[in-house]
C-alpha atoms as a printed R data frame, in Angstrom:
    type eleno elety resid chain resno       x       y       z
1   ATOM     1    CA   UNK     A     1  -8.183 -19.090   3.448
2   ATOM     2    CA   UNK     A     2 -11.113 -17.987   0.982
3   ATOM     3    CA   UNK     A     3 -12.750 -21.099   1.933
4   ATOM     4    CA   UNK     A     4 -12.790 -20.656   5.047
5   ATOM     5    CA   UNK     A     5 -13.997 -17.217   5.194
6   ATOM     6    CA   UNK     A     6 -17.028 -18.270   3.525
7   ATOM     7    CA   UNK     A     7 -17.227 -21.387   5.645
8   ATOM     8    CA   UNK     A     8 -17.706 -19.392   8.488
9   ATOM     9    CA   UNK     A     9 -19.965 -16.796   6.555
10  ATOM    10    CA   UNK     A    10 -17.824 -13.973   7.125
11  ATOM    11    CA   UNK     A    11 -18.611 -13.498  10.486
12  ATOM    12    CA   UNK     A    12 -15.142 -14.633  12.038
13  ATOM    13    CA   UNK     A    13 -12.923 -11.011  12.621
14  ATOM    14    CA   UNK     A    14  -9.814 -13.113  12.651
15  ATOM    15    CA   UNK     A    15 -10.328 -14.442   9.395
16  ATOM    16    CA   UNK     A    16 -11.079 -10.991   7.730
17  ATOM    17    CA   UNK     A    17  -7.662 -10.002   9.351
18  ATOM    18    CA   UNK     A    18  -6.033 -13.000   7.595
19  ATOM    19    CA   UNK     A    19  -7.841 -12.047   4.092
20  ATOM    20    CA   UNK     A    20  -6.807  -8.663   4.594
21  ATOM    21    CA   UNK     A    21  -3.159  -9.404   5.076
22  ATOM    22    CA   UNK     A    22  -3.039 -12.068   2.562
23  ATOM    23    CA   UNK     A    23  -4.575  -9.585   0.381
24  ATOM    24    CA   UNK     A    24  -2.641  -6.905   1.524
25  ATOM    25    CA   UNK     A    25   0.846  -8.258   2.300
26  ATOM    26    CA   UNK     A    26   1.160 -11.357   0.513
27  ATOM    27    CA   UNK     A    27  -0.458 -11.009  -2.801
28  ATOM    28    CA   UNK     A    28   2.085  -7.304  -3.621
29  ATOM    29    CA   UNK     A    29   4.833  -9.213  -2.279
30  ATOM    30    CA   UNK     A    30   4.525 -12.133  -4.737
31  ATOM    31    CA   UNK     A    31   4.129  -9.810  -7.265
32  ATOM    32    CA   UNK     A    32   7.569  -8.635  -6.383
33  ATOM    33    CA   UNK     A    33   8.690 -11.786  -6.357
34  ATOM    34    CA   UNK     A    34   7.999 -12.554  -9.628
35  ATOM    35    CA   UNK     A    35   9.166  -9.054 -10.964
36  ATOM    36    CA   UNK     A    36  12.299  -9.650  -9.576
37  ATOM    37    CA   UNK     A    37  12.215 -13.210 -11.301
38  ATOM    38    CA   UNK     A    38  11.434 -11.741 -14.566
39  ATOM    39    CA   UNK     A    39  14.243  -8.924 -14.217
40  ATOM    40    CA   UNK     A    40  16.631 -11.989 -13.024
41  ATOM    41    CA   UNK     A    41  15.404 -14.080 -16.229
42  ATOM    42    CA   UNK     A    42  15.537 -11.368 -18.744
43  ATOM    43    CA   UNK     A    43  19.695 -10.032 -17.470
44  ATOM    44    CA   UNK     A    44  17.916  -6.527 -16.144
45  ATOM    45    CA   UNK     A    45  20.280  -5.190 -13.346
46  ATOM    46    CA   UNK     A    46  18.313  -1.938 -12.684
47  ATOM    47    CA   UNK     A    47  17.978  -1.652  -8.976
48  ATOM    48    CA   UNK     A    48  14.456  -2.653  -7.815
49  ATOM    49    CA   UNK     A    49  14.379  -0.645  -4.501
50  ATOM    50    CA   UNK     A    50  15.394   2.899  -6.676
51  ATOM    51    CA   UNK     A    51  13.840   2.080 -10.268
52  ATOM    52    CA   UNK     A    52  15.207   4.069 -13.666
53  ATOM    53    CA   UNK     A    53  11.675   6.261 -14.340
54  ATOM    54    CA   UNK     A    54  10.557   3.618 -16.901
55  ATOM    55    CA   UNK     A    55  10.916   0.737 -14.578
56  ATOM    56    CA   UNK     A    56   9.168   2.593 -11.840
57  ATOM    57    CA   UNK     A    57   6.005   3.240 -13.552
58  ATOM    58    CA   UNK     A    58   5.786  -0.289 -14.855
59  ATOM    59    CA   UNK     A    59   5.839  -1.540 -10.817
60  ATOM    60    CA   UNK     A    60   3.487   1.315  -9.747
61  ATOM    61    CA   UNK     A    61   1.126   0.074 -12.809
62  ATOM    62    CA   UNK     A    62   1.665  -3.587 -11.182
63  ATOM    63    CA   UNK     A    63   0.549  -2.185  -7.535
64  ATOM    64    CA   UNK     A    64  -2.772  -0.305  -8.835
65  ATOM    65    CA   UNK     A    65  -3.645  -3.192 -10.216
66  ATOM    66    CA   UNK     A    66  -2.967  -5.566  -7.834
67  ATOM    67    CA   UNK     A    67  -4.544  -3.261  -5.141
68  ATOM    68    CA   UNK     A    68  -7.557  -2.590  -7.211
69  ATOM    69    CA   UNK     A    69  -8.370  -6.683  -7.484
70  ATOM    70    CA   UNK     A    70  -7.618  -6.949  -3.948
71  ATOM    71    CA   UNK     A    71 -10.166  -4.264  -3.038
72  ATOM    72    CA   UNK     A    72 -12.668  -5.793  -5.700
73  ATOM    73    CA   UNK     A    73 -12.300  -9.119  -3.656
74  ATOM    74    CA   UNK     A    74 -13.037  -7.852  -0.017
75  ATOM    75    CA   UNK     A    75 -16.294  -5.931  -2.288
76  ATOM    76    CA   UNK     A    76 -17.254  -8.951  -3.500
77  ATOM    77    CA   UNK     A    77 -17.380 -10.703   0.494
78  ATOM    78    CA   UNK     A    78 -18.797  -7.723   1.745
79  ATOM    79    CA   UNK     A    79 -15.832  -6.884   4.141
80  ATOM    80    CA   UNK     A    80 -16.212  -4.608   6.861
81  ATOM    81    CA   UNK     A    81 -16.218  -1.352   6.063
82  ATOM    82    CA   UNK     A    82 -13.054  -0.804   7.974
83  ATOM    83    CA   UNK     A    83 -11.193  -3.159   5.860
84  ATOM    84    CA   UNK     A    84 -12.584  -1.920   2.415
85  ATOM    85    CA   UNK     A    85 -11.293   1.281   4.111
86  ATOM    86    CA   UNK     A    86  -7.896   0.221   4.235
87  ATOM    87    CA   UNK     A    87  -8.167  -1.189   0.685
88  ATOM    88    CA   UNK     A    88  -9.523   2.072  -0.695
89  ATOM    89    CA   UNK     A    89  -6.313   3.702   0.907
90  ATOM    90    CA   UNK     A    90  -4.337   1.438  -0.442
91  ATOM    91    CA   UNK     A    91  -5.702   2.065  -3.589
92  ATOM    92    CA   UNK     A    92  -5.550   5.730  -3.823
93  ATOM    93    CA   UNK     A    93  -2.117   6.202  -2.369
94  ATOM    94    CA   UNK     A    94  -0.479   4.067  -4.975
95  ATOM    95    CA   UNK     A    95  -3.074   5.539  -8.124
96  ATOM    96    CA   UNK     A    96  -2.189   8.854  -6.735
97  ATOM    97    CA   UNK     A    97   2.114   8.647  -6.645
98  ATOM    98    CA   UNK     A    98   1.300   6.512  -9.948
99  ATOM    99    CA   UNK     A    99  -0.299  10.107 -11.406
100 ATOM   100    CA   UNK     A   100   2.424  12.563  -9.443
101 ATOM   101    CA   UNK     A   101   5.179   9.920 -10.868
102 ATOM   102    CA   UNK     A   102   4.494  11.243 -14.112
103 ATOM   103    CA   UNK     A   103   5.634  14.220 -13.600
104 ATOM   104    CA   UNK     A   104   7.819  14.247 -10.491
105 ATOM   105    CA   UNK     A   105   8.984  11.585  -8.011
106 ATOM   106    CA   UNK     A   106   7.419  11.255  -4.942
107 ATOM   107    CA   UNK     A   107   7.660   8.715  -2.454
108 ATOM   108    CA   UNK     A   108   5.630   5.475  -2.470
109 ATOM   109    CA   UNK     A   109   7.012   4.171   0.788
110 ATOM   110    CA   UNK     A   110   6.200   7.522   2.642
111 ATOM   111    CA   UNK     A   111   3.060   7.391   1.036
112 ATOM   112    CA   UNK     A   112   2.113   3.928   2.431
113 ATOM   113    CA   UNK     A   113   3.762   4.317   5.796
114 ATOM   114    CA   UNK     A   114   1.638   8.143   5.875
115 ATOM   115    CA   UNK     A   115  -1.536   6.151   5.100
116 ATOM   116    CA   UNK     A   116  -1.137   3.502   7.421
117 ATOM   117    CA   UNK     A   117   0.072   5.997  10.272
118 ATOM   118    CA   UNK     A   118  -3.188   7.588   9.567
119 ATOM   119    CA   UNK     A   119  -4.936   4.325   9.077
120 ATOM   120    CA   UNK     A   120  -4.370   3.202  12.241
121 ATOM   121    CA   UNK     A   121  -4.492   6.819  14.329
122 ATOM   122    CA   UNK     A   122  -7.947   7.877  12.649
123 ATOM   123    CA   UNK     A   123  -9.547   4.228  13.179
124 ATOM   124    CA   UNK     A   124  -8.226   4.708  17.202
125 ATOM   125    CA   UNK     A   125  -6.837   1.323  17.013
126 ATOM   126    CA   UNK     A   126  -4.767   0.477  20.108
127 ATOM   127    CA   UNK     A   127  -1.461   1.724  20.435
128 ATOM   128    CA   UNK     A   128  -2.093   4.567  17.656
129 ATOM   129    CA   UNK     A   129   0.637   6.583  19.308
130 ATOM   130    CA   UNK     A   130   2.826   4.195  18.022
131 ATOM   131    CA   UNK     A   131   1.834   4.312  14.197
132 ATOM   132    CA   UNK     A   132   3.296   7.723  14.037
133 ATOM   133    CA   UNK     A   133   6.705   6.754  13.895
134 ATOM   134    CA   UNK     A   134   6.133   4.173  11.011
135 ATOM   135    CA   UNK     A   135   6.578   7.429   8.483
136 ATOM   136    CA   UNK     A   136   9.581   8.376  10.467
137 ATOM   137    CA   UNK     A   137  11.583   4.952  10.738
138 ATOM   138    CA   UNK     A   138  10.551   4.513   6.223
139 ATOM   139    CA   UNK     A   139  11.362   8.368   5.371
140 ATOM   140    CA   UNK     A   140  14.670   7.445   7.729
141 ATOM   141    CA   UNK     A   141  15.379   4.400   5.432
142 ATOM   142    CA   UNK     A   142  14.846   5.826   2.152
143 ATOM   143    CA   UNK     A   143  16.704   8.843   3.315
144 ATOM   144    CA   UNK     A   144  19.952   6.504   3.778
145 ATOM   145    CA   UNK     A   145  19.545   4.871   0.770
146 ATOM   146    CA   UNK     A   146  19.317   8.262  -1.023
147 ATOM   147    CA   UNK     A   147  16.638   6.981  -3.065
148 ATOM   148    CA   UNK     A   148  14.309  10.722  -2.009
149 ATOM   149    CA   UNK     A   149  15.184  13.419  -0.962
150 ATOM   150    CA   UNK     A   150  13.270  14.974   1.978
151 ATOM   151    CA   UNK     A   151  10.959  16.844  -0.136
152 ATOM   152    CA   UNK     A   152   9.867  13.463  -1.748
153 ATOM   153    CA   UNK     A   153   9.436  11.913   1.479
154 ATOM   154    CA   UNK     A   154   7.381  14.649   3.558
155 ATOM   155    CA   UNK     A   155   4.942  14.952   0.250
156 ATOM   156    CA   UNK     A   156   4.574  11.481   0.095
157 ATOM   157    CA   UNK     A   157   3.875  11.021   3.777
158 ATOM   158    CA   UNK     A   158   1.431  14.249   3.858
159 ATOM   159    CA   UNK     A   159   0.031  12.092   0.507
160 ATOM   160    CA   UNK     A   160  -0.596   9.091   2.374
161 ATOM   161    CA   UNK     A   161  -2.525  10.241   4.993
162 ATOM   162    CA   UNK     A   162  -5.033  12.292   2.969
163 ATOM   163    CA   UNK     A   163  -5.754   9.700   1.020
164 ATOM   164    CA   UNK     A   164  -6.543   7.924   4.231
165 ATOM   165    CA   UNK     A   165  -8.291  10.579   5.049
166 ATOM   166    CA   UNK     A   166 -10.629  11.004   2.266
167 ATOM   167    CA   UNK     A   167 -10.969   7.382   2.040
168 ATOM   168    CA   UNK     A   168 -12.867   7.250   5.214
169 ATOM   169    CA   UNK     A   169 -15.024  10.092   4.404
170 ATOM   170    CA   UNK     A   170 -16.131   7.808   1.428
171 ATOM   171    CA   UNK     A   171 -16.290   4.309   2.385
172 ATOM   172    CA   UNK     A   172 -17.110   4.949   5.851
């Protein structure tokens, strides 16, 4: 895929898209993948989707730094600024619950489904209307699994978006 982004000299939208989500989507989620592997290998039955304190800091650690290369790659190819926007929010939102998790927990999923809603709605992207019920549907979910409380889940969502927010104001 990085080949052929700079094949095509960075000029092809659907391959930033592609970079973006690979960057985005499927570079965190094999970094789950091989937390989980090394929680499986070493006998650790702590429950990845509501982490003891400990355990949760080491993922949020794992996710600024993962998001930080990811935003240092679409630097280095000069993505659109829309997409280094994205990155940027990305960024912030989980440096920011990775600082408030110090001292109380707040809710990374609000936080990214808060960013994205805002993402999407302050970038006017088609069918923005429907972004706003991305917060609503995660802060649903984590509410069932009792992993927040509603607290948790309205700060992180109010979290996400000013990140999003600010974001724009300073890569835009």
């Amino acid at each position: 895929m990085l080949a052929l982004l700079l094949i095509s000299g960075g000029r092809s939208e659907d391959m930033w898209v592609l970079l973006g989500l690979c960057l985005y989507v499927v570079v965190p989620l094999l970094v789950l993948l091989l937390l989980l592997w090394h929680q499986r290998c070493t006998g650790d039955t702590s429950d990845v989707y509501d982490p003891t304190p400990v355990r949760r800091q080491a993922m949020l650690n794992l996710g600024v730094v993962t998001y930080a290369l990811c935003l240092v790659v679409l630097s280095v190819l000069e993505a659109p600024p829309l997409y280094c926007w994205a990155g940027a929010t990305f960024l912030g939102g989980a440096a920011a619950v990775w600082g408030i998790n110090r001292f109380w927990k707040i809710s990374i999923h609000a936080t990214g489904a808060g960013g994205a809603a805002a993402l999407v709605t302050l970038a006017e992207a088609s069918g923005w209307p429907l972004a706003l019920g991305l917060p609503v549907v995660v802060g649903w979910a984590r509410w069932e699994r009792e992993a927040h409380t509603g607290a948790q889940l309205v700060a992180g969502t109010l979290l996400g978006a000013l990140v999003a927010w600010v974001c724009r104001e300073i890569v835009l």
